[in-house]
JSON list of C-alpha atoms in Angstrom, two decimals:
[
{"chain": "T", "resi": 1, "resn": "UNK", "atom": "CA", "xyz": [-63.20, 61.54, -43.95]},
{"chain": "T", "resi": 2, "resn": "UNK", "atom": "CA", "xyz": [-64.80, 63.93, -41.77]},
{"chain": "T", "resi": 3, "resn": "UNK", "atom": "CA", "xyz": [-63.99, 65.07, -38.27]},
{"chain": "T", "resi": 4, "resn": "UNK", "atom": "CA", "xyz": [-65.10, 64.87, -34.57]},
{"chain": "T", "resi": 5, "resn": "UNK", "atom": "CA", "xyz": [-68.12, 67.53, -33.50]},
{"chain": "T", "resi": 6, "resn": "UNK", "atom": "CA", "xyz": [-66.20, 70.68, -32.62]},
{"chain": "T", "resi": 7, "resn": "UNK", "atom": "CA", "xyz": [-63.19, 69.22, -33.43]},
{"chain": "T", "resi": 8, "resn": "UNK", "atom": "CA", "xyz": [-62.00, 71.67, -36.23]},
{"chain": "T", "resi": 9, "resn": "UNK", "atom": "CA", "xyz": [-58.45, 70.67, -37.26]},
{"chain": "T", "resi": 10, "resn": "UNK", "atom": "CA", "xyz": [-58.36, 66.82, -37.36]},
{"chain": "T", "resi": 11, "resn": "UNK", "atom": "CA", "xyz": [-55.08, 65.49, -38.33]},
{"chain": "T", "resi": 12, "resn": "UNK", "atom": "CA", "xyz": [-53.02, 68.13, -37.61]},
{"chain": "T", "resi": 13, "resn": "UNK", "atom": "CA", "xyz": [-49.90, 66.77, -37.70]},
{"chain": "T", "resi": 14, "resn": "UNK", "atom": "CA", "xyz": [-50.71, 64.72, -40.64]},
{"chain": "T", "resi": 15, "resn": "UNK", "atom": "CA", "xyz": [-49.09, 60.91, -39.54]},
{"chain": "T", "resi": 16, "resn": "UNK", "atom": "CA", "xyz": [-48.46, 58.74, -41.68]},
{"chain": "T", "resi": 17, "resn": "UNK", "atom": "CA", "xyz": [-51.64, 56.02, -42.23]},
{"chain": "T", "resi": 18, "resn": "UNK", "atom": "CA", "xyz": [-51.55, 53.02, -43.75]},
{"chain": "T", "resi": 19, "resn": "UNK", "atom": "CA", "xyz": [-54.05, 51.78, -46.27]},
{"chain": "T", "resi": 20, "resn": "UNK", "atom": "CA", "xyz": [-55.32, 49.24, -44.28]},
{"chain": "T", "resi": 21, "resn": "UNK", "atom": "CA", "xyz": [-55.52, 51.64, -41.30]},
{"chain": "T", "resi": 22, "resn": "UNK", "atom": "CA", "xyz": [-57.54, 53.88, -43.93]},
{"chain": "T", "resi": 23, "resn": "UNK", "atom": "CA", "xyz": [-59.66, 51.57, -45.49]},
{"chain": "T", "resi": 24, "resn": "UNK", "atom": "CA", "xyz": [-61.23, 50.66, -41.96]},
{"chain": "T", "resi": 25, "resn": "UNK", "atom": "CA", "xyz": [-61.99, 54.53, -41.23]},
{"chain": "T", "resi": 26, "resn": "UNK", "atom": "CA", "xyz": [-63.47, 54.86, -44.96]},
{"chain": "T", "resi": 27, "resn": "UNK", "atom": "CA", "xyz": [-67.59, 54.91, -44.48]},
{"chain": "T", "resi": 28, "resn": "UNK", "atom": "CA", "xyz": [-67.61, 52.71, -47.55]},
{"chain": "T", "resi": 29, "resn": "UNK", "atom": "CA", "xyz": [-71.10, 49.85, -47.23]},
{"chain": "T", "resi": 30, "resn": "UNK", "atom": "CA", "xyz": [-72.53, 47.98, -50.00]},
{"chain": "T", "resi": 31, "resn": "UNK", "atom": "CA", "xyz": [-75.40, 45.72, -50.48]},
{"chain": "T", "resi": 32, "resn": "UNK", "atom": "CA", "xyz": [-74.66, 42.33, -49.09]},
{"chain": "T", "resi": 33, "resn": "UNK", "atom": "CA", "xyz": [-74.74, 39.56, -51.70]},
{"chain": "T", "resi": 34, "resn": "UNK", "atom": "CA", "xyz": [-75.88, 36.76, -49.82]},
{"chain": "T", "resi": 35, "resn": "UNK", "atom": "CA", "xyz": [-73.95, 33.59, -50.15]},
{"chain": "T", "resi": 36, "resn": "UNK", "atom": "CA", "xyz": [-73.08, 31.85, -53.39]},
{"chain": "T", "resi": 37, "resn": "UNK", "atom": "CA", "xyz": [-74.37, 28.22, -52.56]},
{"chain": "T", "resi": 38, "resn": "UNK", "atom": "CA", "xyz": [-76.84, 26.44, -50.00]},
{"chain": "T", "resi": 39, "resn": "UNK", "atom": "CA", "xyz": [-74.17, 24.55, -48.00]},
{"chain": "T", "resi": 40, "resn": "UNK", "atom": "CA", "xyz": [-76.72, 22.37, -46.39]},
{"chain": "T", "resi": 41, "resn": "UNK", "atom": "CA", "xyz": [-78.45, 21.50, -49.98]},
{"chain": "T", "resi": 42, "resn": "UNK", "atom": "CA", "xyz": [-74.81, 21.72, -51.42]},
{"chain": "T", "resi": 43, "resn": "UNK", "atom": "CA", "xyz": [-76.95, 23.46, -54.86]},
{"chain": "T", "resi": 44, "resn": "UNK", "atom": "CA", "xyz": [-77.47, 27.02, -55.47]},
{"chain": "T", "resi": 45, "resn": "UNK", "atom": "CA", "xyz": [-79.52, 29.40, -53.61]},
{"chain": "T", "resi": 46, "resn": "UNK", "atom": "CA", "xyz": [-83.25, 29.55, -52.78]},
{"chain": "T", "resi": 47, "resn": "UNK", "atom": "CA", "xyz": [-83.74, 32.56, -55.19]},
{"chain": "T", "resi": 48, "resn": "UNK", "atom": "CA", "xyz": [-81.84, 35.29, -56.83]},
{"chain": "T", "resi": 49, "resn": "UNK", "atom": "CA", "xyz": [-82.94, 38.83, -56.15]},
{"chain": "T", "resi": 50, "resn": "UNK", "atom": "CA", "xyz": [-82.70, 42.32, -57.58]},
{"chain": "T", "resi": 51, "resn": "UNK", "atom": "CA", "xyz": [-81.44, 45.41, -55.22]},
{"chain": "T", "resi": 52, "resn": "UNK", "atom": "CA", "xyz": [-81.24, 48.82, -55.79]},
{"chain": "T", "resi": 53, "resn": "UNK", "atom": "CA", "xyz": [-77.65, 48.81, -57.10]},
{"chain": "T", "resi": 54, "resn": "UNK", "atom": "CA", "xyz": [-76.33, 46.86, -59.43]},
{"chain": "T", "resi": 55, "resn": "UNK", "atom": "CA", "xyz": [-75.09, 43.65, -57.33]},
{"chain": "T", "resi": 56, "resn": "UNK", "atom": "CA", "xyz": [-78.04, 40.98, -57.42]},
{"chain": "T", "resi": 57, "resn": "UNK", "atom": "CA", "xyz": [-79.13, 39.06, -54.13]},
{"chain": "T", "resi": 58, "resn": "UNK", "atom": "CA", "xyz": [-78.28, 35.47, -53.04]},
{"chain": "T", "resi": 59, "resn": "UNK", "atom": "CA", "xyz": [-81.41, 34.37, -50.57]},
{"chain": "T", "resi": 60, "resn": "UNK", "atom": "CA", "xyz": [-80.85, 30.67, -48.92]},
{"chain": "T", "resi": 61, "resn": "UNK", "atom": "CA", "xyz": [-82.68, 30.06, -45.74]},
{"chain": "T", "resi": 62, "resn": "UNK", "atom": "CA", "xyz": [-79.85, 27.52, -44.38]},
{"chain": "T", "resi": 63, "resn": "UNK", "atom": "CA", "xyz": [-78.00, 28.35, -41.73]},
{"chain": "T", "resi": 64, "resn": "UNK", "atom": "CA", "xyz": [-76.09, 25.02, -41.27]},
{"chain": "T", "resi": 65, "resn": "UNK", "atom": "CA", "xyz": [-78.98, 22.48, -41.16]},
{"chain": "T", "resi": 66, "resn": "UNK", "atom": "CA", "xyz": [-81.42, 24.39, -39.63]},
{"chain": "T", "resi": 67, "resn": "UNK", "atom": "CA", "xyz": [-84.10, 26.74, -42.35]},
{"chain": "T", "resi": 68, "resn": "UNK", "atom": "CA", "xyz": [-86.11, 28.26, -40.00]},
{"chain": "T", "resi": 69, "resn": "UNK", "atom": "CA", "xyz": [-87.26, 31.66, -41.31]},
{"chain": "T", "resi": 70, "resn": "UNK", "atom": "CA", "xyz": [-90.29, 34.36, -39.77]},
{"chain": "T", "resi": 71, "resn": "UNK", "atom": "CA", "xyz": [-91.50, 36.65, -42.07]},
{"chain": "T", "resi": 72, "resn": "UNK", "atom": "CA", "xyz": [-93.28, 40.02, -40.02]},
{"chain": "T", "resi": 73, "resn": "UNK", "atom": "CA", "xyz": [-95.14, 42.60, -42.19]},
{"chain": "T", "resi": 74, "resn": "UNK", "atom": "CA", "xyz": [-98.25, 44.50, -42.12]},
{"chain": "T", "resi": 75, "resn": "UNK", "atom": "CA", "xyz": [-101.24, 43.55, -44.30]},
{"chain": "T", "resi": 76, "resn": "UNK", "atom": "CA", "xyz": [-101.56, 43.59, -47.80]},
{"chain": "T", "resi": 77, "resn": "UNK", "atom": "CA", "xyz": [-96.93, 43.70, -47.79]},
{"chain": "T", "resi": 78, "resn": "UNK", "atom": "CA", "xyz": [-97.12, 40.45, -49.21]},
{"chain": "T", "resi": 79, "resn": "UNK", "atom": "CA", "xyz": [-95.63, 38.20, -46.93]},
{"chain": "T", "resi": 80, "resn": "UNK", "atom": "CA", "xyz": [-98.39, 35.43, -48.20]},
{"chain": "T", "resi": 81, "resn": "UNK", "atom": "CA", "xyz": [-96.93, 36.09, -51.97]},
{"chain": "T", "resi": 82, "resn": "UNK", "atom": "CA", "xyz": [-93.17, 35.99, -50.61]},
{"chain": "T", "resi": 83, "resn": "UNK", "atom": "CA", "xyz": [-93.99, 32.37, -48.76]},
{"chain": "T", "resi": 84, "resn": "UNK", "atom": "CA", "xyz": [-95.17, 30.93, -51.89]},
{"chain": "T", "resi": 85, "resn": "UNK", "atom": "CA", "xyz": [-92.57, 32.10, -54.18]},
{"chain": "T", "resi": 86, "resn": "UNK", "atom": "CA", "xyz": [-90.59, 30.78, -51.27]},
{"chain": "T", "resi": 87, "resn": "UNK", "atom": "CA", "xyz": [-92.65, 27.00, -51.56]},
{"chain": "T", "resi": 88, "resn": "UNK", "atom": "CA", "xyz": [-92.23, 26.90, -55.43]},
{"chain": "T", "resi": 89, "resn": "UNK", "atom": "CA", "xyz": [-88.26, 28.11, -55.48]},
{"chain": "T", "resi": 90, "resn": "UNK", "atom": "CA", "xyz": [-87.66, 24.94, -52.90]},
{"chain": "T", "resi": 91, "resn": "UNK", "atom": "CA", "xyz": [-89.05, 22.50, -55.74]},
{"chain": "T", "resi": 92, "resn": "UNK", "atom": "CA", "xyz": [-85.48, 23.39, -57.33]},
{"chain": "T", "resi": 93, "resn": "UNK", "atom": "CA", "xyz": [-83.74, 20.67, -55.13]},
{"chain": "T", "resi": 94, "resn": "UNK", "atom": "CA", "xyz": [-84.00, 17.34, -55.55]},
{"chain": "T", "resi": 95, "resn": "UNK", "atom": "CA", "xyz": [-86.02, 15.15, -53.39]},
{"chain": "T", "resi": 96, "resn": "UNK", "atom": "CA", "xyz": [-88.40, 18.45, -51.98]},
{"chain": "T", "resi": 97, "resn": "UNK", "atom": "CA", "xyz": [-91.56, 18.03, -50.83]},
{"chain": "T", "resi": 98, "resn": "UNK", "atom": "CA", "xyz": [-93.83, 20.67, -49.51]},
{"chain": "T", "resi": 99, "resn": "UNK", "atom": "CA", "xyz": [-96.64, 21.16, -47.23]},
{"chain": "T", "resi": 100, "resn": "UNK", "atom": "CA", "xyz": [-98.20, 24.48, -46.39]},
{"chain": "T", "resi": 101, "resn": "UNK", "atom": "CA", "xyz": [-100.94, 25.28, -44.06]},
{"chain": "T", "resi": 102, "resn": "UNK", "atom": "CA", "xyz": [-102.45, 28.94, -45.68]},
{"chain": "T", "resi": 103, "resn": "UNK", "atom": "CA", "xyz": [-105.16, 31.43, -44.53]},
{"chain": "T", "resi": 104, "resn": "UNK", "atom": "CA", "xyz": [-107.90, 32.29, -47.28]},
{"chain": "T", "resi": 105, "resn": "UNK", "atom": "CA", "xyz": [-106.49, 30.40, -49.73]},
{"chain": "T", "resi": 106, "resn": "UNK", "atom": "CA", "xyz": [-103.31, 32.09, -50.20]},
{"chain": "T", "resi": 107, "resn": "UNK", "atom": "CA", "xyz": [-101.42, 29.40, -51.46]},
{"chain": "T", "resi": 108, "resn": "UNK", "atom": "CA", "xyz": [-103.91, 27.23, -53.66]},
{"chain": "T", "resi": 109, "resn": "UNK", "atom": "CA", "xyz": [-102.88, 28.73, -57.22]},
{"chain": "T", "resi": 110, "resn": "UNK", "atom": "CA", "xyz": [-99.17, 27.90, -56.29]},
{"chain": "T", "resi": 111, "resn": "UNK", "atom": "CA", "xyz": [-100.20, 24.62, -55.44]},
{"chain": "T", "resi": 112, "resn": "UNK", "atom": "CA", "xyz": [-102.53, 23.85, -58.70]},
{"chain": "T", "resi": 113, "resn": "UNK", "atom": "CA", "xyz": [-100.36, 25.56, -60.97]},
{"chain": "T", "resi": 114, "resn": "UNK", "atom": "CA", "xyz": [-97.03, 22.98, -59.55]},
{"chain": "T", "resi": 115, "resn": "UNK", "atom": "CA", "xyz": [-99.18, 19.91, -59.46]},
{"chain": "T", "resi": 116, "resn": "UNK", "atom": "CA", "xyz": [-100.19, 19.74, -56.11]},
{"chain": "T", "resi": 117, "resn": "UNK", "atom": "CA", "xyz": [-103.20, 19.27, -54.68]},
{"chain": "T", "resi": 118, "resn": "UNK", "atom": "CA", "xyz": [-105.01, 22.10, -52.39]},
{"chain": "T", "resi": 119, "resn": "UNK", "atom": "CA", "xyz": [-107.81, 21.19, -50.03]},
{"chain": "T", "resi": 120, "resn": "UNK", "atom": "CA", "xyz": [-110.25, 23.63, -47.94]},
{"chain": "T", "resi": 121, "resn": "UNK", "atom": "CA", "xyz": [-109.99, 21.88, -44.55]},
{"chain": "T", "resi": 122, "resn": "UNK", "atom": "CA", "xyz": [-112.90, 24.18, -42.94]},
{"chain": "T", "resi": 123, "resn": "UNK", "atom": "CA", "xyz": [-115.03, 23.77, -46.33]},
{"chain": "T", "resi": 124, "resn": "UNK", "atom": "CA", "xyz": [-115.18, 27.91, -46.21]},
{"chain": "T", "resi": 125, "resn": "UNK", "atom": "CA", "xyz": [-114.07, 28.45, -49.68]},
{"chain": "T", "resi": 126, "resn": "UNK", "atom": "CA", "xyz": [-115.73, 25.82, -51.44]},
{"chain": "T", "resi": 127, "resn": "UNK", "atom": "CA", "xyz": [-119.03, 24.89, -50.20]},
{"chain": "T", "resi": 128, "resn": "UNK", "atom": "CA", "xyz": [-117.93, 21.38, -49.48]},
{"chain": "T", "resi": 129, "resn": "UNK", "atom": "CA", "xyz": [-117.81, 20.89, -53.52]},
{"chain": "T", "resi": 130, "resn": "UNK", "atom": "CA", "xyz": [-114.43, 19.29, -53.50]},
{"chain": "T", "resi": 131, "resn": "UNK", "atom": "CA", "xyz": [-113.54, 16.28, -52.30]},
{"chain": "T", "resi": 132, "resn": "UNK", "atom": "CA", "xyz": [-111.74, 16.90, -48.85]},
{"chain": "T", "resi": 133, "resn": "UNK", "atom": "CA", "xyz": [-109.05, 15.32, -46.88]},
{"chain": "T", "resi": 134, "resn": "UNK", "atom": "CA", "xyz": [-109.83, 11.98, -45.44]},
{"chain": "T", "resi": 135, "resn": "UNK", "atom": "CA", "xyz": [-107.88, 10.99, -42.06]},
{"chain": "T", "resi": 136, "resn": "UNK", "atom": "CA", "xyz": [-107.98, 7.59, -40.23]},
{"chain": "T", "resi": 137, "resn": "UNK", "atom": "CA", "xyz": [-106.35, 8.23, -37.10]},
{"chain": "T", "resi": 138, "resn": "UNK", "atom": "CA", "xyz": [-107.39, 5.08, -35.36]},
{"chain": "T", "resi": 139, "resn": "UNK", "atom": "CA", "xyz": [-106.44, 3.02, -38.04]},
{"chain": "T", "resi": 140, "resn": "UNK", "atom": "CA", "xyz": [-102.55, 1.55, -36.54]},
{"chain": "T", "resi": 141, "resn": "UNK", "atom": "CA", "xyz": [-103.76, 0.74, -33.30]},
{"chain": "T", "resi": 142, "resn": "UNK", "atom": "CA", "xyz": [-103.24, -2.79, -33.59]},
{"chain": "T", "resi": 143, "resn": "UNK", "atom": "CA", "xyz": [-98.98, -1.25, -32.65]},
{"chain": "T", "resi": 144, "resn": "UNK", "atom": "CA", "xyz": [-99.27, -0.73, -28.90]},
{"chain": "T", "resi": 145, "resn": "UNK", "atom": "CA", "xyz": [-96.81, 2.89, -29.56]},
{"chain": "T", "resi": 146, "resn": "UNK", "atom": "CA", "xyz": [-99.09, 3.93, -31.76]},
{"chain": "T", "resi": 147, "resn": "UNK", "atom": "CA", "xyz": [-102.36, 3.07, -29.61]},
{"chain": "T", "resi": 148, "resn": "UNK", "atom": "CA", "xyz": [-100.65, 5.06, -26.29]},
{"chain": "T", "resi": 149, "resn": "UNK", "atom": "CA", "xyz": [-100.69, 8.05, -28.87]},
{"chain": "T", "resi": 150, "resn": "UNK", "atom": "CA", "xyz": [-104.59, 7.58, -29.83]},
{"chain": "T", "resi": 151, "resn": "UNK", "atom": "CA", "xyz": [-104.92, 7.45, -25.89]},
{"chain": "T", "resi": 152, "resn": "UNK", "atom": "CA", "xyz": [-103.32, 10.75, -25.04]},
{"chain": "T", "resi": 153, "resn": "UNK", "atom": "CA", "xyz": [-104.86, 12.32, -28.31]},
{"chain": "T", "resi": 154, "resn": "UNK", "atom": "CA", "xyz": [-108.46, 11.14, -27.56]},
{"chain": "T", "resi": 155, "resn": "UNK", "atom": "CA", "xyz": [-107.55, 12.43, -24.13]},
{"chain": "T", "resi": 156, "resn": "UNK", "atom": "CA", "xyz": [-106.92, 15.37, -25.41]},
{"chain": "T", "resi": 157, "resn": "UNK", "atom": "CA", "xyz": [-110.34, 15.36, -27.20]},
{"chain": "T", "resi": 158, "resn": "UNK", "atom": "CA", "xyz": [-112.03, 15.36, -24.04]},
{"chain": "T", "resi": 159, "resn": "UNK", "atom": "CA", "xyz": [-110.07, 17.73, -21.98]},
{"chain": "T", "resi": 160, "resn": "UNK", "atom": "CA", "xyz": [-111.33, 20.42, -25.01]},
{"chain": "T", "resi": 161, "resn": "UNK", "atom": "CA", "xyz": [-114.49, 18.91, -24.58]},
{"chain": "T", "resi": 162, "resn": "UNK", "atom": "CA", "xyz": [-114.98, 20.12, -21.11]},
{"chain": "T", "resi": 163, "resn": "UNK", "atom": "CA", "xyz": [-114.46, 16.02, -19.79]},
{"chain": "T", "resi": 164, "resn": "UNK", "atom": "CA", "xyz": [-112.80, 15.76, -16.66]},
{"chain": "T", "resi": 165, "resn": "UNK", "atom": "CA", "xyz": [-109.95, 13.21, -17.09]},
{"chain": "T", "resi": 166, "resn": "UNK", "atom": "CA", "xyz": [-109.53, 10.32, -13.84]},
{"chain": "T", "resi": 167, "resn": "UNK", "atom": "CA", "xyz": [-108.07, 7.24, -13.80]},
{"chain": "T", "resi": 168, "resn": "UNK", "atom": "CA", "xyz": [-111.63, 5.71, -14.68]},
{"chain": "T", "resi": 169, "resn": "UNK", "atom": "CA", "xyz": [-111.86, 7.47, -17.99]},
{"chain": "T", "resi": 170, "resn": "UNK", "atom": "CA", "xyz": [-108.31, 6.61, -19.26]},
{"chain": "T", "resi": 171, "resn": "UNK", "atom": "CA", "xyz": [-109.14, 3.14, -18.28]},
{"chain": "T", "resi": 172, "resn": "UNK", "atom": "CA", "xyz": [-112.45, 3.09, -20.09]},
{"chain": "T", "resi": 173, "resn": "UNK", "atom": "CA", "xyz": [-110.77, 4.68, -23.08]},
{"chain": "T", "resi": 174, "resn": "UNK", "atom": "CA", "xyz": [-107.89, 2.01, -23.13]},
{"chain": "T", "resi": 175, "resn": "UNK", "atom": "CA", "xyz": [-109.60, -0.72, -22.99]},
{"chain": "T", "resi": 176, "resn": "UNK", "atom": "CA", "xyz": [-111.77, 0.26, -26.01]},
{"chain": "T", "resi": 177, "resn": "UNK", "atom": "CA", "xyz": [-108.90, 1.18, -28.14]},
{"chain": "T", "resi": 178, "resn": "UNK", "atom": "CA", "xyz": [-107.56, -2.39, -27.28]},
{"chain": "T", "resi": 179, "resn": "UNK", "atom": "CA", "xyz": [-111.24, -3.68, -28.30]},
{"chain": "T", "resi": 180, "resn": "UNK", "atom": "CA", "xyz": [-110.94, -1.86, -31.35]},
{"chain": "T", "resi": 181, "resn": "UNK", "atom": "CA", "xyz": [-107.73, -2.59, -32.70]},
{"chain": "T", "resi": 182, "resn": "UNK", "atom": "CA", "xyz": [-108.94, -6.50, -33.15]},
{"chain": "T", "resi": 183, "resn": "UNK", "atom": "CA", "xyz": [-111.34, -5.31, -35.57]},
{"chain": "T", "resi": 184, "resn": "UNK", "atom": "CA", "xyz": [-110.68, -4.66, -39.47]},
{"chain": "T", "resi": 185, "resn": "UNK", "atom": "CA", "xyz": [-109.00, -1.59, -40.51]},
{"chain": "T", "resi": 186, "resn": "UNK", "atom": "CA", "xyz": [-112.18, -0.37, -41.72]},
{"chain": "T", "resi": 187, "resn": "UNK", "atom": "CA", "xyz": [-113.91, -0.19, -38.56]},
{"chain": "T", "resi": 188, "resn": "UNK", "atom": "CA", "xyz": [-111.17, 1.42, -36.94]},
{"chain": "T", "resi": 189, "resn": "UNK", "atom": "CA", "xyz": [-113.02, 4.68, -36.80]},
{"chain": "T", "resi": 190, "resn": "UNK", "atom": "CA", "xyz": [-113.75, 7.19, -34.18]},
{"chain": "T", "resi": 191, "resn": "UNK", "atom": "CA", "xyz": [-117.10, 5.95, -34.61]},
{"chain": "T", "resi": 192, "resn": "UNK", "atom": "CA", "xyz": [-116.41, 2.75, -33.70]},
{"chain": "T", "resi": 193, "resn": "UNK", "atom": "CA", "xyz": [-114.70, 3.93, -30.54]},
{"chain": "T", "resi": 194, "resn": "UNK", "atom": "CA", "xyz": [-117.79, 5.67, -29.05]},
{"chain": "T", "resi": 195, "resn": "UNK", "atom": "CA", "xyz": [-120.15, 2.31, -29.76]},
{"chain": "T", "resi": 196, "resn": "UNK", "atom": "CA", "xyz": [-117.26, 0.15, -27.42]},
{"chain": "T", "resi": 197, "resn": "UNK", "atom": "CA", "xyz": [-116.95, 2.69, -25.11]},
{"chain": "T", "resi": 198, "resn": "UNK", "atom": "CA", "xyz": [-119.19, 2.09, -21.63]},
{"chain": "T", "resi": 199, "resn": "UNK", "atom": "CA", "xyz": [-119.71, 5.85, -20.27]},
{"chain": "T", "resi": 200, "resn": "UNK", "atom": "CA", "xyz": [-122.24, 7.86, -22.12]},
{"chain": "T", "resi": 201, "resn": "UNK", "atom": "CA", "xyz": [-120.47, 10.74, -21.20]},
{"chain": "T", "resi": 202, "resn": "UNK", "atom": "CA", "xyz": [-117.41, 10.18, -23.21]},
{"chain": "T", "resi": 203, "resn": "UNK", "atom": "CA", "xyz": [-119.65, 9.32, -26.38]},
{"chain": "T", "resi": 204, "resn": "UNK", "atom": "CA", "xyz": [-121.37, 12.45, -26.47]},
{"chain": "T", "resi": 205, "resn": "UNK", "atom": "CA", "xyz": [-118.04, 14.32, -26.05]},
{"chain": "T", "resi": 206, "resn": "UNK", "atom": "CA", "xyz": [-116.99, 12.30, -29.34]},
{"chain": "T", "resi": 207, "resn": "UNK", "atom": "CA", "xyz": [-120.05, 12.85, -30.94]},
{"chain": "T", "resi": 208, "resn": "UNK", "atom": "CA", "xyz": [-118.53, 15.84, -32.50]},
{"chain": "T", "resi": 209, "resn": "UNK", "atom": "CA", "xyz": [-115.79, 13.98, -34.11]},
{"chain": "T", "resi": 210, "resn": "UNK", "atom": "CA", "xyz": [-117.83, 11.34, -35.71]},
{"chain": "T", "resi": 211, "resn": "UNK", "atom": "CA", "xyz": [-119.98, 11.13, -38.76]},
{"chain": "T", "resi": 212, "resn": "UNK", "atom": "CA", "xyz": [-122.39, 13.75, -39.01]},
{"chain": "T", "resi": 213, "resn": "UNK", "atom": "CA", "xyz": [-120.53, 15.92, -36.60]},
{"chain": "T", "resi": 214, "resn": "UNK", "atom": "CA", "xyz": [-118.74, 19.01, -37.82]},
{"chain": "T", "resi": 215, "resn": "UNK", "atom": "CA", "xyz": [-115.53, 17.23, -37.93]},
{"chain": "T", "resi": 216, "resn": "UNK", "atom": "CA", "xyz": [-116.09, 13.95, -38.45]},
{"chain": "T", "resi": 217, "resn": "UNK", "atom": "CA", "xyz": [-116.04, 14.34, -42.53]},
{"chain": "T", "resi": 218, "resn": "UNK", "atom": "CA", "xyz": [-112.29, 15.31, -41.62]},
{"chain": "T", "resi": 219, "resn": "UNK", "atom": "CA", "xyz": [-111.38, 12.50, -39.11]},
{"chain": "T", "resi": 220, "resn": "UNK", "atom": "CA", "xyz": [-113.91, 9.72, -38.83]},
{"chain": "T", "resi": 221, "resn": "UNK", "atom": "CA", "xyz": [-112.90, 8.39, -42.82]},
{"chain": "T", "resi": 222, "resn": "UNK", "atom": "CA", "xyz": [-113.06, 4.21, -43.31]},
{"chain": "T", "resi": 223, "resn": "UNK", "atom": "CA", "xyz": [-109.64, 5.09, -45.56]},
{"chain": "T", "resi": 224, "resn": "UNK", "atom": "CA", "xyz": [-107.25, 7.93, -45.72]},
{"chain": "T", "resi": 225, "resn": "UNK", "atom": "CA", "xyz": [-107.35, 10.17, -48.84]},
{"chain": "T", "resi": 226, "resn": "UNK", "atom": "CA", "xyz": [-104.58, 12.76, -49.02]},
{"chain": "T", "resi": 227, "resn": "UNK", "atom": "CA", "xyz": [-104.86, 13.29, -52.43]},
{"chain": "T", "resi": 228, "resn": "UNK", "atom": "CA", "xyz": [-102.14, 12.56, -55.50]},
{"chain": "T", "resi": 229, "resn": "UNK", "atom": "CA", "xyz": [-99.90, 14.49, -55.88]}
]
């Protein structure tokens, strides 16, 4: 068992030990297995993995209810690859759905080869030659809740925009959105926001955000298209 630095005859007197006593002062470790079953999922682990040893590893993100996991690692370690073996080992329970937000494309084979569908938000990777995401986010502001959330996010808008934010320009903005949401769900665009809207000011700051700004192919759609799958 080894003995204490300097300490040459350990145990002289040689009393008596129990096992259990003996088994805690053993330096015995061994690879820990993970546990047998996602309690949360009630259904086996995540993913099985392979160790060193001979004793294979158990991998289930749940603690309780709650799966939130970091992964740190330099470049090129492969935390990208881990995350999507990660995405395509949760399609083993039933009822999963998955949404990833990647860098460079790091999940799109995952996602085609599953099913899914991929899309190039900045339009980086593919020239604009695939059809992109479509978002309406004006379009359910007929429901007052949801129009006091197009407020504050429009307010938002402006704030990046460099717009100084009074009580005028929330008022202005309001009563627009109010406008708007009587009209057909088509013309519940951002567009359509800027033309009710009575400061030039706050239209130019939108400007960006509209058709034939860099963003508006993204969130100035008639119709929302988030693909298929």
């Amino acid at each position: 068992l080894g003995t204490l630095p300097g300490h040459l005859y350990a145990n002289v007197r040689q009393p008596p030990i129990s096992t259990l006593n003996l088994a805690h002062m053993i330096p015995l470790s061994a690879v820990w297995a993970g546990p047998e079953r996602d309690e949360h999922f009630q259904a086996p682990p995540l993913l099985h993995g392979r160790t060193e040893g001979s004793t294979p590893f158990r991998l289930s993100l749940h603690l309780g209810d709650v799966g939130h996991t970091l992964v740190v690692g330099p470049t090129g370690a492969g935390k990208s690859v881990l995350l999507a073996l990660l995405a395509l080992q949760f399609r083993r329970y039933e009822g999963n759905q998955v949404f990833a937000f990647d860098f460079g494309g790091s999940i799109r084979v995952a996602s085609l080869g599953m099913g899914g569908d991929w899309h190039d938000l900045g339009g980086e990777l593919t020239d604009g030659t695939e059809t992109s995401v479509s978002l309406q986010p004006l379009a359910g502001i007929y429901h007052t809740p949801e129009r006091a959330w197009a407020a504050d996010w429009i307010v938002a808008i402006l704030t990046r925009e460099g717009v100084t934010i009074t009580p005028e320009v929330k008022e202005h903005l309001w009563t627009a959105l109010t406008s708007l949401a009587s009209a057909p769900i088509e013309e519940r665009t951002i567009t359509g926001l800027t033309v009710l809207l009575q400061s030039n000011d706050l239209k130019r700051a939108l400007q960006p955000y509209c058709v034939g700004g860099p963003y508006g192919r993204l969130l100035d759609a008639e119709a929302e298209s988030l693909g298929q799958a």
